Short mmCIF file of C-alpha atoms in Angstrom, two decimals:
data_model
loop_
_atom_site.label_atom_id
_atom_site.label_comp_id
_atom_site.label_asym_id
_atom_site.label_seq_id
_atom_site.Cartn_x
_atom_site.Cartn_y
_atom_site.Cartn_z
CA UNK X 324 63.95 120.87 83.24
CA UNK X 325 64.15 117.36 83.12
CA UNK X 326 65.14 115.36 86.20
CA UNK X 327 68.33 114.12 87.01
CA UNK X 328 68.74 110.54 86.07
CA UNK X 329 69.55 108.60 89.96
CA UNK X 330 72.96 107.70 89.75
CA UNK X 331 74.31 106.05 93.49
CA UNK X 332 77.65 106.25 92.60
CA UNK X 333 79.77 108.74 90.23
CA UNK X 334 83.66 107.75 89.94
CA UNK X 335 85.35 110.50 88.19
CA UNK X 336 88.95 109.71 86.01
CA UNK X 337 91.50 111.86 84.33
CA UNK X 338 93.14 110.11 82.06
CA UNK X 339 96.12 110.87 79.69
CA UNK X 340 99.10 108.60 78.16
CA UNK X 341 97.50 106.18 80.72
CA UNK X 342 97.53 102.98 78.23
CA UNK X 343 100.04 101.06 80.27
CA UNK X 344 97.58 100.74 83.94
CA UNK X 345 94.30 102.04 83.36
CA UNK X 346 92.30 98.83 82.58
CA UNK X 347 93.79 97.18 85.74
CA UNK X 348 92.44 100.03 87.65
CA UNK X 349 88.91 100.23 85.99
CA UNK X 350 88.91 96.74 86.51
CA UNK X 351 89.16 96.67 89.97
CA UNK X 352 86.67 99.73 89.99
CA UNK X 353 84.16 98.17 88.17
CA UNK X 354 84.37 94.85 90.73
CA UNK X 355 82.83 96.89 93.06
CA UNK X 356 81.10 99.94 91.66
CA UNK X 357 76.80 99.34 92.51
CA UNK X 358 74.56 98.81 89.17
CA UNK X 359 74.02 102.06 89.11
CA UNK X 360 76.98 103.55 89.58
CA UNK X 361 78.95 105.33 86.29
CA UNK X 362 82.99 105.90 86.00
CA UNK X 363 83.06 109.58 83.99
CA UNK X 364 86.48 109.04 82.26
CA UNK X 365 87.57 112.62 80.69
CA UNK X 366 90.59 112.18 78.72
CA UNK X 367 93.24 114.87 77.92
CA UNK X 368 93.64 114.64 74.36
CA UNK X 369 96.16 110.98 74.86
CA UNK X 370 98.02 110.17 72.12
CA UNK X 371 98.68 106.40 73.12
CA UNK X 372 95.76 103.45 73.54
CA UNK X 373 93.89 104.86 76.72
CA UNK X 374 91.08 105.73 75.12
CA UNK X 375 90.25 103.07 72.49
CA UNK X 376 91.14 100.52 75.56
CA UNK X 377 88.99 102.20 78.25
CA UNK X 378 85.77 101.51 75.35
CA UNK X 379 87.08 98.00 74.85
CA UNK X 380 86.45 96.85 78.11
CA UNK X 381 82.57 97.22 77.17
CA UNK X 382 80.90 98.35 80.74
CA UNK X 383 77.69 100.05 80.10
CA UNK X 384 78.86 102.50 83.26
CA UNK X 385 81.35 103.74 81.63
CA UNK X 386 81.39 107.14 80.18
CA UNK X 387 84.41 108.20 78.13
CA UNK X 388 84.59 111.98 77.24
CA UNK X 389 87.64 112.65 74.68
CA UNK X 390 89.06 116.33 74.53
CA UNK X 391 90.64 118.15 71.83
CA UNK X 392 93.15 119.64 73.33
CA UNK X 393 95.42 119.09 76.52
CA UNK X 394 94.33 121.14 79.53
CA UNK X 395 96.43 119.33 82.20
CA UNK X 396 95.03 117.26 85.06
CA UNK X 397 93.62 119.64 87.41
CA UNK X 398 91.38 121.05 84.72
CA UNK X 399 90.62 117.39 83.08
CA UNK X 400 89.31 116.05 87.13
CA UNK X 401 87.26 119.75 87.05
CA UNK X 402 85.69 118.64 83.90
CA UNK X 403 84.83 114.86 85.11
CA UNK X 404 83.36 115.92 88.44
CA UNK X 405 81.02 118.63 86.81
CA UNK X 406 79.92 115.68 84.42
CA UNK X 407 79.55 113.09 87.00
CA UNK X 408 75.77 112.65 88.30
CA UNK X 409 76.38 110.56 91.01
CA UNK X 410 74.63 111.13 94.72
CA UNK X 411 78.47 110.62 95.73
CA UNK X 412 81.61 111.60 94.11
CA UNK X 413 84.95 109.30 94.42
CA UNK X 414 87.95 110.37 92.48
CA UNK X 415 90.41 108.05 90.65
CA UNK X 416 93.92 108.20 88.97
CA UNK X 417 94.36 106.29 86.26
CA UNK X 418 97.39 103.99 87.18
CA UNK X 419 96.52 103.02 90.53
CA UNK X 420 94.30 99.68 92.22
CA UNK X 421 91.02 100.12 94.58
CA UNK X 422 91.42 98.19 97.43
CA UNK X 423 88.39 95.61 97.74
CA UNK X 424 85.50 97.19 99.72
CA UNK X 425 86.59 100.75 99.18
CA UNK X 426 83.96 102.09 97.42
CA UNK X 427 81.52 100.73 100.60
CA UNK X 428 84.12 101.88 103.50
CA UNK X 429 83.56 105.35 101.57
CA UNK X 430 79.73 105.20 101.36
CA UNK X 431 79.63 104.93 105.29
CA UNK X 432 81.77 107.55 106.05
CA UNK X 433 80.02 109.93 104.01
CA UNK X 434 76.53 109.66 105.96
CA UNK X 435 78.78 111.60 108.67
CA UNK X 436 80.57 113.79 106.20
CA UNK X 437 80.46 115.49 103.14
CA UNK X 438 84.04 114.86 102.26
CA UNK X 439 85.83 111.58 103.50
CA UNK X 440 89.27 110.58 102.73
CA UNK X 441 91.12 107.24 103.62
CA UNK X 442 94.42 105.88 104.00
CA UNK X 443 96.54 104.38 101.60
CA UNK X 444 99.32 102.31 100.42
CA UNK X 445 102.04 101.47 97.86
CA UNK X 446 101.39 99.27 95.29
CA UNK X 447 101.66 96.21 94.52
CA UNK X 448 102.21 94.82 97.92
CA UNK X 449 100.79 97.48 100.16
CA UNK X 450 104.08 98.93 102.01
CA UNK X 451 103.74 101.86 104.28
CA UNK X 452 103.10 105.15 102.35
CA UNK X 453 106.17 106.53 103.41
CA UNK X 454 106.05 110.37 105.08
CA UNK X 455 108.16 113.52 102.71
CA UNK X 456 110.02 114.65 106.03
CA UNK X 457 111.93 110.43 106.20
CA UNK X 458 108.73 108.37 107.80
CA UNK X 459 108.01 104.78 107.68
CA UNK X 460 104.34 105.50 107.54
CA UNK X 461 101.92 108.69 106.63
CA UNK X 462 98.73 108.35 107.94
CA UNK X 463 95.62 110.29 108.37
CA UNK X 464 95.09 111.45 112.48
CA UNK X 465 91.87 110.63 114.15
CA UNK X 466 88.72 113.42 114.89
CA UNK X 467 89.65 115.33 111.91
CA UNK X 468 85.96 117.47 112.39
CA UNK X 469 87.12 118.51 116.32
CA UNK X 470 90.62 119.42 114.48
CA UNK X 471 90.01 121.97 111.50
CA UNK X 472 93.04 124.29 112.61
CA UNK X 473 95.55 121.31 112.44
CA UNK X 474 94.15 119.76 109.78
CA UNK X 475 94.66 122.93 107.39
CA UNK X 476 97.93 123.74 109.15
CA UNK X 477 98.75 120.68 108.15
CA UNK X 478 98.02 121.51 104.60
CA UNK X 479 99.85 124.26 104.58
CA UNK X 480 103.03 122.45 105.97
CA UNK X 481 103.30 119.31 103.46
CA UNK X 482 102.09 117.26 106.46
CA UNK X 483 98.79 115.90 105.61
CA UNK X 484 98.50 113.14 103.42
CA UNK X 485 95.17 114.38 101.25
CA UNK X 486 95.48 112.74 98.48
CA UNK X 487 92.53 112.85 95.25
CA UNK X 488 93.09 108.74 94.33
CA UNK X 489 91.66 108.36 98.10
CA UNK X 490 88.88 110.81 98.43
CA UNK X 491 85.01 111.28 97.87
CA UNK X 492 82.32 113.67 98.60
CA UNK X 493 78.73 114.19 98.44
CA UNK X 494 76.85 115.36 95.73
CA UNK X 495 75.93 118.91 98.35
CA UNK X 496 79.74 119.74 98.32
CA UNK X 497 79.88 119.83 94.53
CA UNK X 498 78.06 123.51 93.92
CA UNK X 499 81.09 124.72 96.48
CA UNK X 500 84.19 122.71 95.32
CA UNK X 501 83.48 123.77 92.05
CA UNK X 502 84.35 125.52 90.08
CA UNK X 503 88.30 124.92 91.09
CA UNK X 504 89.81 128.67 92.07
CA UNK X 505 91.43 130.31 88.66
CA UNK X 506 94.92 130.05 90.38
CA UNK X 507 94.76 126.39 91.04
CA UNK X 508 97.31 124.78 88.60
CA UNK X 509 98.06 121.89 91.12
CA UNK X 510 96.99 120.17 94.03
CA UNK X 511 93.18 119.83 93.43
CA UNK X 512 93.00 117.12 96.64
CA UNK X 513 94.27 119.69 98.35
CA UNK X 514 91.85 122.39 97.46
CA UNK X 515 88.20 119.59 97.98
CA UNK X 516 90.19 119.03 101.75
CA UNK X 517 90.54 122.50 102.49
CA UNK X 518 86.82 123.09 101.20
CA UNK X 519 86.04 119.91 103.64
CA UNK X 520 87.88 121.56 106.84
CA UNK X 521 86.20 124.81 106.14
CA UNK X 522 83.20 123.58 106.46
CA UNK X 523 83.95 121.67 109.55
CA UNK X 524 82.71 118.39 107.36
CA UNK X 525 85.82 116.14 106.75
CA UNK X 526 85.96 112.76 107.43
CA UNK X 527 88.93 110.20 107.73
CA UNK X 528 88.60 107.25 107.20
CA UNK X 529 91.52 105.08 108.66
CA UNK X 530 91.85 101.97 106.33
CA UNK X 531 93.44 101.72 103.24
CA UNK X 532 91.09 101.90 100.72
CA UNK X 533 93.70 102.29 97.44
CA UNK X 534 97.07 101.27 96.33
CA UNK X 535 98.98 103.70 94.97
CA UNK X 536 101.25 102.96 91.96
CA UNK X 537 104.55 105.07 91.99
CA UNK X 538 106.07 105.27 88.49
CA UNK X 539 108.13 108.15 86.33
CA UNK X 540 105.06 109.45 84.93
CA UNK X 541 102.91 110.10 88.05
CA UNK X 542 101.17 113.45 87.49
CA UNK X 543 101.78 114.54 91.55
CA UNK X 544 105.66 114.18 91.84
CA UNK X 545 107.49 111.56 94.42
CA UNK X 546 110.53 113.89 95.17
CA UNK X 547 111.05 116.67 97.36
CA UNK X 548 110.67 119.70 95.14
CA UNK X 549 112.92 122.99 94.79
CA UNK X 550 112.21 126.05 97.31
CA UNK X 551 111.07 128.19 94.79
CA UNK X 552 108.37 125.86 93.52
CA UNK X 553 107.58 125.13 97.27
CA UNK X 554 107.16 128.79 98.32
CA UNK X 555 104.97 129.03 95.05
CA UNK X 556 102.74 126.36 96.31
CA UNK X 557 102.29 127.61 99.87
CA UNK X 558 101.42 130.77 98.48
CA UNK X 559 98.37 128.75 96.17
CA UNK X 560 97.46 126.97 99.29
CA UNK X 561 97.22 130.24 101.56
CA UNK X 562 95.05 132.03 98.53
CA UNK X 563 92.85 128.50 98.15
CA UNK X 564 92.59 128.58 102.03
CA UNK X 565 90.70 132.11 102.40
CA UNK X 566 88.55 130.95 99.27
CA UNK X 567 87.52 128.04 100.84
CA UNK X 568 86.48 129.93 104.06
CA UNK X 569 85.00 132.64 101.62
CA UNK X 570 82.61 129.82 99.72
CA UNK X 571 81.95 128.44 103.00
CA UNK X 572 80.31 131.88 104.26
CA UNK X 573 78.52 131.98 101.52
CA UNK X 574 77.09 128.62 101.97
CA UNK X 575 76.43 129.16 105.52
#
């Protein structure tokens, strides 16, 4: 088998109807991503500009991989992780803006971790992410390794702000994040922190590495959601929360 080309960096990218932000977000990728870094853009079968603009921009560390047919987000960032080569991982939406020295403030917390996530803010002019229970300000805690319990209670509740646009990981966790659970049709952040806690491995890192760009077509919705879908997604969580701790055994 051949070896594995040495890639530093992989950022992976679902894209899809994405024309309107992605280039300002690969730009401000690509002002920081190493030499040898790649962003694996997967896109799900768009029907505006995204893909023919993602080529123009011309970066040699780009690596655009068109599919046929829709299979909806969760499936698309499966797809772009298990193509990424990178010794580390970061994940990316396609509408948002990387905050200069993320991609370094990431690096460092993953030589203590194998999962890291960081804080972030609203864009354009970096307000307060604001909590879902009427908060100012939603922010990651402190200690998050001596704090598994809270950190997956807090999961469970709606309370933690794990979000994918402000995570990475280390190449290690990749054999046990993937592949995603067959019931996981949402919350894919969700399911790499859970995999994080389990293994007692989870880093925060408490800067804001990303602004996040709110808009009518986000693909993880801004408003409070029905009880029915709610109870639905608890249930999801509980089931991806005994499969993490399963994987994890089997790790061990």
């Amino acid at each position: 088998m051949a070896e594995r080309e040495t890639i530093s960096v992989s950022v992976c990218m679902a894209t899809y109807n994405g024309a309107r932000y992605v280039v300002e977000q690969l730009d401000s990728i690509l002002a920081q991503l190493p030499h040898d870094g790649e962003v694996v853009v997967v896109d799900d079968a768009s029907h505006d500009e995204t893909v023919s603009l993602v080529r123009g921009i011309g970066d040699a560390r780009i690596r655009v991989i068109e599919q046929s047919e829709n299979s909806g987000y969760v499936a698309t960032f499966e797809r772009a992780i298990a193509e990424a080569r990178g010794d580390i991982v970061m994940l990316s939406d396609q509408d948002d803006v990387w905050v200069e020295g993320r991609v370094d403030a990431l690096r460092e917390a993953l030589t203590r971790a194998e999962v890291v996530a960081s804080d972030l803010a609203l864009y354009p002019d970096g307000a307060p992410l604001p909590t879902p229970f009427g908060g100012k300000s939603w922010r990651l805690p402190s200690q998050p390794r001596q704090h598994r319990l809270r950190n997956t209670v807090g999961i469970l509740a709606g309370a933690m702000p794990y979000f994918g646009c402000a995570m990475a990981f280390r190449r290690s966790a990749v054999s046990w994040v993937l592949p995603f659970p067959s019931f996981l049709v949402e919350s894919h952040d969700l399911w790499i922190a859970l995999c994080g806690n389990a293994a007692r491995s989870m880093g925060h890192v408490q800067t804001v590495t990303v602004l996040r760009r709110l808009h009518d077509s986000n693909a993880s919705p801004s408003r409070p959601r029905g009880p029915v879908s709610v109870l639905r997604s608890r249930w999801m969580l509980l089931r991806a929360v005994r499969e993490a701790s399963r994987r994890h055994r089997l790790r061990a």
